[in-house]
mmCIF file of C-alpha atoms and ligand atoms in Angstrom:
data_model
loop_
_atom_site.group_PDB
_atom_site.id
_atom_site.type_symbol
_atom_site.label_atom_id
_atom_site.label_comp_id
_atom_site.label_asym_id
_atom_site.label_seq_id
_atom_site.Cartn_x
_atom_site.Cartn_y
_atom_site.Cartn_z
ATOM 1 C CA UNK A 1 -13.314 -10.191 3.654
ATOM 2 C CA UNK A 2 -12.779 -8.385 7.078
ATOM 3 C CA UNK A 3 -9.832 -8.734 9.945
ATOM 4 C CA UNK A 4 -10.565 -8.162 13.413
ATOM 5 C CA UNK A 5 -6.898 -7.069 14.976
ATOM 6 C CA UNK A 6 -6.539 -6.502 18.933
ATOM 7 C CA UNK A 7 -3.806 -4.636 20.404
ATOM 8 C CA UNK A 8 -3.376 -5.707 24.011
ATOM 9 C CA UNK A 9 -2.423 -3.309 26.834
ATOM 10 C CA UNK A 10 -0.060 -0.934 24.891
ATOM 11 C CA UNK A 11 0.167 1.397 27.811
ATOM 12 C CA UNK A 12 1.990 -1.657 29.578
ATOM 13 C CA UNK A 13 3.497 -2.678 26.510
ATOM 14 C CA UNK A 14 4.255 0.056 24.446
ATOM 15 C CA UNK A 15 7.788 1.229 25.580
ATOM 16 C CA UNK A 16 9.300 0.363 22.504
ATOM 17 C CA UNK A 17 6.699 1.564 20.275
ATOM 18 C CA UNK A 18 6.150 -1.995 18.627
ATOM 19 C CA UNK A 19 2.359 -0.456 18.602
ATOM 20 C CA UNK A 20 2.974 0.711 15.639
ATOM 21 C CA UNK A 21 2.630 -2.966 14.196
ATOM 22 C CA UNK A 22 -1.313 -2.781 14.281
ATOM 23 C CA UNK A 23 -0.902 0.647 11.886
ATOM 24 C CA UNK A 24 1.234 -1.455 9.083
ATOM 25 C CA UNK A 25 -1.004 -4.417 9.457
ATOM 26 C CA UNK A 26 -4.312 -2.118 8.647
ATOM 27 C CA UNK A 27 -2.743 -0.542 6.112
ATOM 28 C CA UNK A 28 -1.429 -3.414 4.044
ATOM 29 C CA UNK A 29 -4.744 -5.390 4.828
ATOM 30 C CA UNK A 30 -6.724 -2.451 3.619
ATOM 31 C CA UNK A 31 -4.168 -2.119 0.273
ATOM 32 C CA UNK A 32 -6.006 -5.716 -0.191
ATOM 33 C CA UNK A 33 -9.296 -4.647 0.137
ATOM 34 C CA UNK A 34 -9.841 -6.182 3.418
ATOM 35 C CA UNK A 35 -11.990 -4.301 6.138
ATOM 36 C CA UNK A 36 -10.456 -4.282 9.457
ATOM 37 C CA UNK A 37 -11.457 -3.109 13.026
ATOM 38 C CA UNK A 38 -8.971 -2.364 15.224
ATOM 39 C CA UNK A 39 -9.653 -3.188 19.016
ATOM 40 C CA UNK A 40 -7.978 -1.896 21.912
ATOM 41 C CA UNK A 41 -7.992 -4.089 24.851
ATOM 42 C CA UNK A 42 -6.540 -1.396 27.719
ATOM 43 C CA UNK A 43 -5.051 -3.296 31.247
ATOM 44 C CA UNK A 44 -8.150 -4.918 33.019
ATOM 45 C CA UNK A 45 -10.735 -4.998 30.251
ATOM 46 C CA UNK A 46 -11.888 -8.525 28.786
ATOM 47 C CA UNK A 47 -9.772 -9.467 26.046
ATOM 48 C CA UNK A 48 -12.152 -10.609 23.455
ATOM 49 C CA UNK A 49 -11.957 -14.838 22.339
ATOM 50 C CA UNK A 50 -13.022 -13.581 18.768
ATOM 51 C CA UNK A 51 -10.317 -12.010 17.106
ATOM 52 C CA UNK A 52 -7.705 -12.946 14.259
ATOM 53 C CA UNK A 53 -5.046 -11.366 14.881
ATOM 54 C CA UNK A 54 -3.477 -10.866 18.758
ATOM 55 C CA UNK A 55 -0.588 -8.275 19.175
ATOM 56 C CA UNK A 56 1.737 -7.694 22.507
ATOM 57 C CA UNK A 57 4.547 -5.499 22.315
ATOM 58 C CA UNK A 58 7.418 -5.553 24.540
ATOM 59 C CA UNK A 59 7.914 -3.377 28.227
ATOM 60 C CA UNK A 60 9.588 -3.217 31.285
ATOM 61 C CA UNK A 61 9.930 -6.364 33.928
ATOM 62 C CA UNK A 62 7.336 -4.882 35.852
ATOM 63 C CA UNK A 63 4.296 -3.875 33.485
ATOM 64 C CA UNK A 64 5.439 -7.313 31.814
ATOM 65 C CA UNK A 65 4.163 -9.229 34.712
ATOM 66 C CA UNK A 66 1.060 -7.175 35.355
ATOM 67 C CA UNK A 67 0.419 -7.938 31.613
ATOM 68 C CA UNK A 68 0.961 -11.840 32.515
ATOM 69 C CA UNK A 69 -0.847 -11.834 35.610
ATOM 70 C CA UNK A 70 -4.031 -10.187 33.585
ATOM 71 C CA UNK A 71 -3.760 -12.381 30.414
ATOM 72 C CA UNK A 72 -3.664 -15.539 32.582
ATOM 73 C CA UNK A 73 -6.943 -14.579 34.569
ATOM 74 C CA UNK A 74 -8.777 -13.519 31.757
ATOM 75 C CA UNK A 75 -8.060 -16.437 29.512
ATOM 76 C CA UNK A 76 -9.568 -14.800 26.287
ATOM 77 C CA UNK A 77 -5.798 -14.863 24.253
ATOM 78 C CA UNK A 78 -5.404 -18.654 25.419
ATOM 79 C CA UNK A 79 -8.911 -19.594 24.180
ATOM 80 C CA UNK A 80 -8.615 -17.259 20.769
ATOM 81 C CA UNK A 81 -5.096 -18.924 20.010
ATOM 82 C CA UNK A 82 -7.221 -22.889 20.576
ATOM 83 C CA UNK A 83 -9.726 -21.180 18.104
ATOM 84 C CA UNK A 84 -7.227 -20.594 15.650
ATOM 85 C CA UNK A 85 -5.989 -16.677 15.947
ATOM 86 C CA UNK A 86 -2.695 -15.467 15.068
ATOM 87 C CA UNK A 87 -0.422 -14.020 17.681
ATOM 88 C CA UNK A 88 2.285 -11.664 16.803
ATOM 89 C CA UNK A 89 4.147 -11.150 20.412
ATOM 90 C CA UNK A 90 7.530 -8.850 20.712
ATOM 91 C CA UNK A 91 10.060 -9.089 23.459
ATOM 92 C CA UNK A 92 8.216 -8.897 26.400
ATOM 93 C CA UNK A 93 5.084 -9.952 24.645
ATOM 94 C CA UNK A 94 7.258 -12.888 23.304
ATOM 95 C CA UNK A 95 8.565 -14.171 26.492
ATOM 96 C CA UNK A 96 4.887 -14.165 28.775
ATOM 97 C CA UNK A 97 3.133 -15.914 25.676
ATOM 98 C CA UNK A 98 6.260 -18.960 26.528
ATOM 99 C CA UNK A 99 6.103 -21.273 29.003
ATOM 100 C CA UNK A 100 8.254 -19.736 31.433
ATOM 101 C CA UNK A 101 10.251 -16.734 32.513
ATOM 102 C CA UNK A 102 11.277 -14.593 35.342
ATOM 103 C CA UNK A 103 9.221 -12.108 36.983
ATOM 104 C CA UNK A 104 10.180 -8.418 38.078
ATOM 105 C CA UNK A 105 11.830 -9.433 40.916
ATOM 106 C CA UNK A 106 13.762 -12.797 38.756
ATOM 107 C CA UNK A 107 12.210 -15.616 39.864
ATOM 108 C CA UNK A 108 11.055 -17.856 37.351
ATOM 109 C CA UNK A 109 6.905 -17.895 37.039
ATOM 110 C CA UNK A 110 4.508 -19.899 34.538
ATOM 111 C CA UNK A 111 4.056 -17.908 31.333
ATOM 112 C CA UNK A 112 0.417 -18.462 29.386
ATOM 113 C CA UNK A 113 2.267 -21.779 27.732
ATOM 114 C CA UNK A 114 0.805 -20.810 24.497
ATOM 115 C CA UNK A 115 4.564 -21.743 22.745
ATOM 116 C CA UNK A 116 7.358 -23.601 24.450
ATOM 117 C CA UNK A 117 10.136 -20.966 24.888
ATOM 118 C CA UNK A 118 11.696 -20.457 28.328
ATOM 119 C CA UNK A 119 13.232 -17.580 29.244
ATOM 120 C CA UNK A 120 15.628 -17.778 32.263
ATOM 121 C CA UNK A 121 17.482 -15.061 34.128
ATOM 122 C CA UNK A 122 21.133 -14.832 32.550
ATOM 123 C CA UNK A 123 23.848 -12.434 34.410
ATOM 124 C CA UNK A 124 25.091 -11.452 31.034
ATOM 125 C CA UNK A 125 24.818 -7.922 29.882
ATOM 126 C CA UNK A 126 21.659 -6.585 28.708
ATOM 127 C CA UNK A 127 21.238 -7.892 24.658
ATOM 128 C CA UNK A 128 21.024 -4.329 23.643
ATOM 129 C CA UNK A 129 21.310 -3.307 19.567
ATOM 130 C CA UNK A 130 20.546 -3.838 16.491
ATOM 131 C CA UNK A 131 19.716 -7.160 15.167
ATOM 132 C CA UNK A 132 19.540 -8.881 11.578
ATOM 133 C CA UNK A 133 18.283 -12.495 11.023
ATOM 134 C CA UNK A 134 17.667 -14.749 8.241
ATOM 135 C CA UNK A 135 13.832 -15.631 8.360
ATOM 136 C CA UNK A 136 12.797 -19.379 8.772
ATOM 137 C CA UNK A 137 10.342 -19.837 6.094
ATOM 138 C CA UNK A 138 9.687 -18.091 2.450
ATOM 139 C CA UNK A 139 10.385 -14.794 1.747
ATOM 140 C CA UNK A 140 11.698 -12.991 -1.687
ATOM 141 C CA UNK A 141 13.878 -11.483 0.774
ATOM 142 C CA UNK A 142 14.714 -13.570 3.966
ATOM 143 C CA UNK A 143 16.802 -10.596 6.021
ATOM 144 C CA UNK A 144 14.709 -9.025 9.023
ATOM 145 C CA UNK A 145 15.800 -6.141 10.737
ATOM 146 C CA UNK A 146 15.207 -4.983 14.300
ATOM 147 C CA UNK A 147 16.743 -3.676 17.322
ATOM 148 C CA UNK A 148 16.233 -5.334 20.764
ATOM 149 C CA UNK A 149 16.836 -4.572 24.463
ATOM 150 C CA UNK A 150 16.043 -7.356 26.479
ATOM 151 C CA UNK A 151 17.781 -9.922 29.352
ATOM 152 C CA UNK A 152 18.328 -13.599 29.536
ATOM 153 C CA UNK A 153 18.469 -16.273 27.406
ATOM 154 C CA UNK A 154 15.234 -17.927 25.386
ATOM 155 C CA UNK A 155 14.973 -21.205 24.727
ATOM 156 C CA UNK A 156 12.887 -22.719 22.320
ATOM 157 C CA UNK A 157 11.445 -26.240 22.545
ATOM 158 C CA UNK A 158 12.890 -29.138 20.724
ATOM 159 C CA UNK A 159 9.796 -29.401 18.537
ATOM 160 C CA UNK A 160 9.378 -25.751 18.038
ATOM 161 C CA UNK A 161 10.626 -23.818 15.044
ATOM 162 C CA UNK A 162 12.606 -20.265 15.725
ATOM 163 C CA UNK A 163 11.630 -17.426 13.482
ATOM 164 C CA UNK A 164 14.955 -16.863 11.817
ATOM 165 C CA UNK A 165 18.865 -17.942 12.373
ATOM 166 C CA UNK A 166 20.977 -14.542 14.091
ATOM 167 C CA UNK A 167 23.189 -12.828 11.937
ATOM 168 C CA UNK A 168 23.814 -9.730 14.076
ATOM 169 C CA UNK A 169 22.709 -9.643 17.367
ATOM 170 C CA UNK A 170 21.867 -11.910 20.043
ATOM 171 C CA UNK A 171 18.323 -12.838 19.813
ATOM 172 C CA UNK A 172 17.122 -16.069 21.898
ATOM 173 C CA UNK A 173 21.088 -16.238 23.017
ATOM 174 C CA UNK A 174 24.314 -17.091 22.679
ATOM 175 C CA UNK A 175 24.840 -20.456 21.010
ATOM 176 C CA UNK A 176 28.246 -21.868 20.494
ATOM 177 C CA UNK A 177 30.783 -19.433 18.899
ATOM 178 C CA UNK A 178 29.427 -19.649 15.401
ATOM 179 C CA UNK A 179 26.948 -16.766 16.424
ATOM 180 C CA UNK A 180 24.364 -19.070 15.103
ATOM 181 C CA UNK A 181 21.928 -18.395 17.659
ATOM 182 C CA UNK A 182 18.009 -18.668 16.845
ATOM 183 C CA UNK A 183 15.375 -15.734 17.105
ATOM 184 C CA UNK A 184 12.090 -15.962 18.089
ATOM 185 C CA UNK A 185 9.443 -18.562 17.568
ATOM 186 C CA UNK A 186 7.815 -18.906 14.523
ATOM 187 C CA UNK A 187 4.426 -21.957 15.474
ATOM 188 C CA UNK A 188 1.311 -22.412 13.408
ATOM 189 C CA UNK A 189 -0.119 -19.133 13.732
ATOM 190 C CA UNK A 190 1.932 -17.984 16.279
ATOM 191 C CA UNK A 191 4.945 -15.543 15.931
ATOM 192 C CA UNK A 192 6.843 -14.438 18.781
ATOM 193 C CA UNK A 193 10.446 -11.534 18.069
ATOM 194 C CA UNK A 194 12.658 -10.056 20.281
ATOM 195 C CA UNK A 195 12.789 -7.203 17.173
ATOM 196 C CA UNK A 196 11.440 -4.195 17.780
ATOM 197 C CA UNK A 197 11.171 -1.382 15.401
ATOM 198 C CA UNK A 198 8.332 -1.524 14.917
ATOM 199 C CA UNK A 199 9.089 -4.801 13.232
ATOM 200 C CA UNK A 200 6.230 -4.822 10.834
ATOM 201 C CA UNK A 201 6.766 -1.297 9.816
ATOM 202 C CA UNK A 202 10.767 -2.073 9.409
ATOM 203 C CA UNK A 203 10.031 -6.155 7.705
ATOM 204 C CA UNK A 204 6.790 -5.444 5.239
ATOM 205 C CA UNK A 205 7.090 -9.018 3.904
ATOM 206 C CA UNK A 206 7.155 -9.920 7.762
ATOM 207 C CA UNK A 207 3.882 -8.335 7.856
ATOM 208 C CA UNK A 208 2.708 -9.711 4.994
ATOM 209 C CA UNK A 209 3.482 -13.164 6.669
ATOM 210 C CA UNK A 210 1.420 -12.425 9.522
ATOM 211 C CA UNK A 211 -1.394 -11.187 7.771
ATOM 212 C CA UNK A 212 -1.246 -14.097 5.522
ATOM 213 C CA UNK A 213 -1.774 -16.863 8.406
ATOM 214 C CA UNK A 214 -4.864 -14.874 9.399
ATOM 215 C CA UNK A 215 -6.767 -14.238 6.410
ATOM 216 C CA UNK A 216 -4.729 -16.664 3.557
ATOM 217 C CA UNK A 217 -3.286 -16.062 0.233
ATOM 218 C CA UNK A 218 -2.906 -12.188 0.009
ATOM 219 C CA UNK A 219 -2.885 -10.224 -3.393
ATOM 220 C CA UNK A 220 -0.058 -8.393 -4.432
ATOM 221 C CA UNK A 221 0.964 -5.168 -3.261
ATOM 222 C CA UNK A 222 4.144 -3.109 -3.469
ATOM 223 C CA UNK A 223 4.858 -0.301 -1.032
ATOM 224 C CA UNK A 224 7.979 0.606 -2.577
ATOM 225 C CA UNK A 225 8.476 3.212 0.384
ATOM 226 C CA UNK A 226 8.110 0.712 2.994
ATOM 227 C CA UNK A 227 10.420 -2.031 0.508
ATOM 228 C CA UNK A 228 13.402 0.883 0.288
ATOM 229 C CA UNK A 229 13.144 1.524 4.234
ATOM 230 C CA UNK A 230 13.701 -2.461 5.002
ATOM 231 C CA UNK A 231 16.494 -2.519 2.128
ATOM 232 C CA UNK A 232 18.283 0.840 3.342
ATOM 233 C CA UNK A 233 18.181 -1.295 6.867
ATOM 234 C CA UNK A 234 19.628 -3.982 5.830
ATOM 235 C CA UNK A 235 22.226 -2.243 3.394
ATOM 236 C CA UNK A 236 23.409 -0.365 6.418
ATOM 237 C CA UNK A 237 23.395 -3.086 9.285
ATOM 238 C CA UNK A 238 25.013 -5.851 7.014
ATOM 239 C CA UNK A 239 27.850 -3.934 5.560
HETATM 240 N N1 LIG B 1 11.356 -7.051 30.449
HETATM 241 C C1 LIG B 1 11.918 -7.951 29.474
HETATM 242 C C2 LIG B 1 13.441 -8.025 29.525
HETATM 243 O O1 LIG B 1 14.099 -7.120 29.953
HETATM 244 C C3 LIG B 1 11.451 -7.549 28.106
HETATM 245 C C4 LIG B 1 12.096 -6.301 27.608
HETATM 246 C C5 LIG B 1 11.452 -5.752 26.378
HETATM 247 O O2 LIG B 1 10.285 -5.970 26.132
HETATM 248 N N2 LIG B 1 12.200 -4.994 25.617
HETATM 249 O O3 LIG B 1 13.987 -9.029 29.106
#
């Protein structure tokens, strides 16, 4: 079996590191025996329609909207998510694969539309911190970890699933005072975060669930290293 992943513009959208998520994804694909090529798709280069798995990472306002502007005129991540690829999209990455959100100067633009999430200008504070939610679907162990730095609010369409329920944190944003606010977007094959970390390398059965909607049913395989990390995470951010 082989995995084609592409990492898109991580010099516009690698502030927060989340590049690192290609690195865990190879390496736990490989654990299964599964060849993978890595392709890096730098600012202004065609991104290609045949990959299987699609990964943004988050930035500032302004590289964030170069990064939209691009995407949309190329059209290759649109047409690989109709073919069937998985996207895994963080913060900024997240909010340009929605359906709208504001540009670097705040005025709301189209985003590629690939999942309905919105993301509007707020004039709260910054969401800045750590952030712990309960994941949506299976998982031996449901708590994510993360940190995010991000503004606005996120809102995900009535038919759309999040990717997990807040515990800490604000995530997609404030929703009523039970703190019960959603996090991310979690459709078909496409997985959008405002956790940074890099997630993947912090959530291994996170990664695990990505690689799964690419390539199926994965084998087992225990990193305990990477399993201790996530629990010592959790330990600490839930206590
Ligand atoms: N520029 C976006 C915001 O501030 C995304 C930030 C990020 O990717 N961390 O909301």
């Amino acid at each position: 079996m082989s995995l084609t992943i592409v990492r898109l513009y991580h010099d516009l959208l690698g502030t927060y590191g989340d590049q690192g998520n290609a690195e865990v994804l190879m390496y736990r694909a490989r654990a299964r025996d599964i060849q993978v090529d890595l392709i890096e798709v730098a600012p202004h280069e065609p991104v290609p329609r045949s990959g299987d798995i699609y990964l943004l990472g988050g930035g500032e306002d302004g590289p964030q909207t170069a990064a939209l502007e691009m995407l949309s005129k190329d059209g290759g991540l649109n047409t690989a998510v109709d073919n069937g690829a998985t996207v895994f999209a963080v913060c900024a990455g997240f909010q340009l694969i929605g359906s709208r959100l504001p540009n670097a100067s705040g005025i709301p633009i189209d985003g590629l539309g690939i999942v309905d999430a919105e993301t509007i200008y707020t004039r709260d504070p910054r969401s800045v911190g750590e952030l712990v939610i309960t994941y949506n679907g299976q998982l031996d162990e449901p708590v994510l970890t993360g940190f995010e730095n991000h503004q606005g609010l996120t809102i995900v369409g009535s038919g759309i699933q999040p990717l997990g329920t807040v515990l800490r944190g604000i995530g997609n944003g404030r929703d009523g005072a039970d703190c019960k606010s959603p996090e991310g977007v979690h459709h078909g094959r496409v997985f959008g975060t405002y956790m940074h970390g890099p997630a993947l390398v912090r959530n291994p059965q996170l990664a695990d669930e990505v690689l799964a909607s690419a390539v199926g049913q994965l084998t087992p395989f225990n990193d305990e290293f990477a399993e201790a990390l996530a629990a010592e995470r959790r330990h600490t951010l839930l206590k």
